[in-house]
Tab-separated table of C-alpha atoms in Angstrom:
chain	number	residue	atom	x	y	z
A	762	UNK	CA	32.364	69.220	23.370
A	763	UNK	CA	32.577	67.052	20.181
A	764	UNK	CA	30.117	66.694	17.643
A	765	UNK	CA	30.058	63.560	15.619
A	766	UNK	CA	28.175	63.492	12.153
A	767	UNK	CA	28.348	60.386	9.464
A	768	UNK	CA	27.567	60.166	5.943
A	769	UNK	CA	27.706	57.858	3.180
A	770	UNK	CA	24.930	55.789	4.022
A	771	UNK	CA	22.815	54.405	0.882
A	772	UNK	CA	21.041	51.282	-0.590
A	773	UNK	CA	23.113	48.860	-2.155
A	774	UNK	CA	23.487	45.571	-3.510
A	775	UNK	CA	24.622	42.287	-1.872
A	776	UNK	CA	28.472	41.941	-3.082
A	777	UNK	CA	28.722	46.152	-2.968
A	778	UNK	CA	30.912	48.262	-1.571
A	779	UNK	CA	30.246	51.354	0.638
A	780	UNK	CA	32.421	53.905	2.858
A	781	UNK	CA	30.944	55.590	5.684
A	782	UNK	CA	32.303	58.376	7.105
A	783	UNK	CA	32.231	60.506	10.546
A	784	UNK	CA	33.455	63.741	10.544
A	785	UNK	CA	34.094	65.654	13.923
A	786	UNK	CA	34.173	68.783	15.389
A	787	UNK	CA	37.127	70.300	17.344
A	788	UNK	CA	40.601	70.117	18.300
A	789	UNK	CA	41.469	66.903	20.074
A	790	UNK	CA	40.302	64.451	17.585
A	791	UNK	CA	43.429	63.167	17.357
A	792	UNK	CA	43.202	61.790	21.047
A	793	UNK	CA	40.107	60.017	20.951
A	794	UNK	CA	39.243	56.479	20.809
A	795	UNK	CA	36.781	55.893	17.743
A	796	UNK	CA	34.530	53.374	16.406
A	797	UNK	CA	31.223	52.329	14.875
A	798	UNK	CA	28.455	50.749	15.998
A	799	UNK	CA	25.084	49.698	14.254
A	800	UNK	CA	21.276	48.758	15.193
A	801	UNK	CA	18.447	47.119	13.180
A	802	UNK	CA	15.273	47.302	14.508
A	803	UNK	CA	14.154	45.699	17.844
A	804	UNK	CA	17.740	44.442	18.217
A	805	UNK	CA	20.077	45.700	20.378
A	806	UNK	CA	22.860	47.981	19.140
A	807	UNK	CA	26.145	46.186	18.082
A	808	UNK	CA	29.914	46.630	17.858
A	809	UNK	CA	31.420	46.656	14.881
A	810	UNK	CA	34.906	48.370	14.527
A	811	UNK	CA	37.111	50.705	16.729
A	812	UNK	CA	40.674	52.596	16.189
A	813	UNK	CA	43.328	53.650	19.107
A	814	UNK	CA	43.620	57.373	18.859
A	815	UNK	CA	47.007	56.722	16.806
A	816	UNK	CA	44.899	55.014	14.522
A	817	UNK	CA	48.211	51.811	14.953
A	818	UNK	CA	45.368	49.604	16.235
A	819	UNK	CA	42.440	48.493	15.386
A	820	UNK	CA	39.670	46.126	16.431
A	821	UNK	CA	36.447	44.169	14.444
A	822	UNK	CA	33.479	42.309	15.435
A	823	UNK	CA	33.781	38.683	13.906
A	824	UNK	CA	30.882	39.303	11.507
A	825	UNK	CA	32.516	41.588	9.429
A	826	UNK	CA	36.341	40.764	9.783
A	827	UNK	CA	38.015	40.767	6.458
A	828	UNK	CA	35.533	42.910	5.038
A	829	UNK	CA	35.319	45.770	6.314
A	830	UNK	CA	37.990	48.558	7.526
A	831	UNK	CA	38.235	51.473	10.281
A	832	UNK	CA	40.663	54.235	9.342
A	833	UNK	CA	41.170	57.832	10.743
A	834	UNK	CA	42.952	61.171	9.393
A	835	UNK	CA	43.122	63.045	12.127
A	836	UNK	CA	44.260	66.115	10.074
A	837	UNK	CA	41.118	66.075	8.334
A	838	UNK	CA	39.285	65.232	12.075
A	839	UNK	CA	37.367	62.217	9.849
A	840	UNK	CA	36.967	58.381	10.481
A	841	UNK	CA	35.836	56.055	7.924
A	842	UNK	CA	34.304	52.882	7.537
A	843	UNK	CA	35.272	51.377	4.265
A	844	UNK	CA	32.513	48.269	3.856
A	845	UNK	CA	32.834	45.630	0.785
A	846	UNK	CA	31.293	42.555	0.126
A	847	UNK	CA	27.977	43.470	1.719
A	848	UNK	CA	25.445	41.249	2.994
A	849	UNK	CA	21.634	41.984	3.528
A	850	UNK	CA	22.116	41.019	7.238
A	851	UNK	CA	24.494	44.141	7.269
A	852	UNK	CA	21.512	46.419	6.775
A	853	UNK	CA	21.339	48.795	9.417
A	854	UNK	CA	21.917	52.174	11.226
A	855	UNK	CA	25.447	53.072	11.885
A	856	UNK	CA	26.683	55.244	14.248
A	857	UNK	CA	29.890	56.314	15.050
A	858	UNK	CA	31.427	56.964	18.499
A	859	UNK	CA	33.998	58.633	20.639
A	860	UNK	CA	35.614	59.150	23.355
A	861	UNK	CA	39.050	60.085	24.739
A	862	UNK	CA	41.866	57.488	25.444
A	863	UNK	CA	39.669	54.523	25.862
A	864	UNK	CA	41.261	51.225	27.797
A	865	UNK	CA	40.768	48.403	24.742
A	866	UNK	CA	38.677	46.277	26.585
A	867	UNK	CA	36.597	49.517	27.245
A	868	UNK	CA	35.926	49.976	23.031
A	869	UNK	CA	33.638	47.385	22.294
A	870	UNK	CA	30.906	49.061	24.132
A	871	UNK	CA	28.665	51.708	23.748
A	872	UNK	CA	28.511	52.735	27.169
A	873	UNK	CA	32.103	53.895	27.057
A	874	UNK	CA	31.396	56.342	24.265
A	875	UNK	CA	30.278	60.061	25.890
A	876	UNK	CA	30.459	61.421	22.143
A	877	UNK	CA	27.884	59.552	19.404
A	878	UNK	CA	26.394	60.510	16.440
A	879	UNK	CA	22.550	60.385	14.949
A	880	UNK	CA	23.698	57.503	12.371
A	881	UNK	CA	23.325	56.871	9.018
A	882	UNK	CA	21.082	54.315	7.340
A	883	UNK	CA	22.775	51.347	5.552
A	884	UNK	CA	20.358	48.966	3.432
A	885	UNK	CA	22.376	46.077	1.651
A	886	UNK	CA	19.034	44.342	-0.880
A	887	UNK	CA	19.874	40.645	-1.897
């Protein structure tokens, strides 16, 4: 069993910077596929970055390639979510997500994730 909790969620400023992080419990972090997701209200959730278990490769929706970045420590059992430049249409709920060993095609939906967090709300004003 792995819990998954995030933090760093706040209210910022269009043009801001923010780092989100998810912190996990046990001892196979190291062999899990990770990423984060987020959902605004009465959309659907979306994909928005995930990191092979090595943490060599990573993967990024289109909206926010370039400005924002996945990253792991696996000694510390943590994944972040370092977000700059922030838009108001990056307001939402992020969650984090896991699972072991995920096939890459596989990490780019929610489904595949058996371990998720609550989230942590993200509101970008203009």
């Amino acid at each position: 069993q792995v819990q998954l909790v995030e933090s760093g969620g706040g209210l910022v400023q269009a043009g801001d910077s923010l780092r989100l992080s998810c912190a996990a419990s046990g001892r196979t972090f190291s062999s899990y596929s990770v990423a984060w997701f987020r959902q605004t209200p009465g959309k659907e959730r979306e994909f928005v970055a995930a990191i092979v278990p090595s943490g060599a490769s990573t993967n990024y929706a289109d909206s926010v390639k370039g400005r924002f970045t996945i990253s792991r420590d696996n000694a510390k059992n943590t994944m972040y979510l370092q977000m700059t430049n922030l838009k108001p249409e990056d307001t939402a709920v992020y969650y984090c997500a896991g699972n072991v060993r995920l096939p890459s095609e596989t990490m780019v939906t929610w489904e595949s994730y058996i371990y998720r967090g609550r989230g942590t709300q993200v509101t970008v004003s203009s």
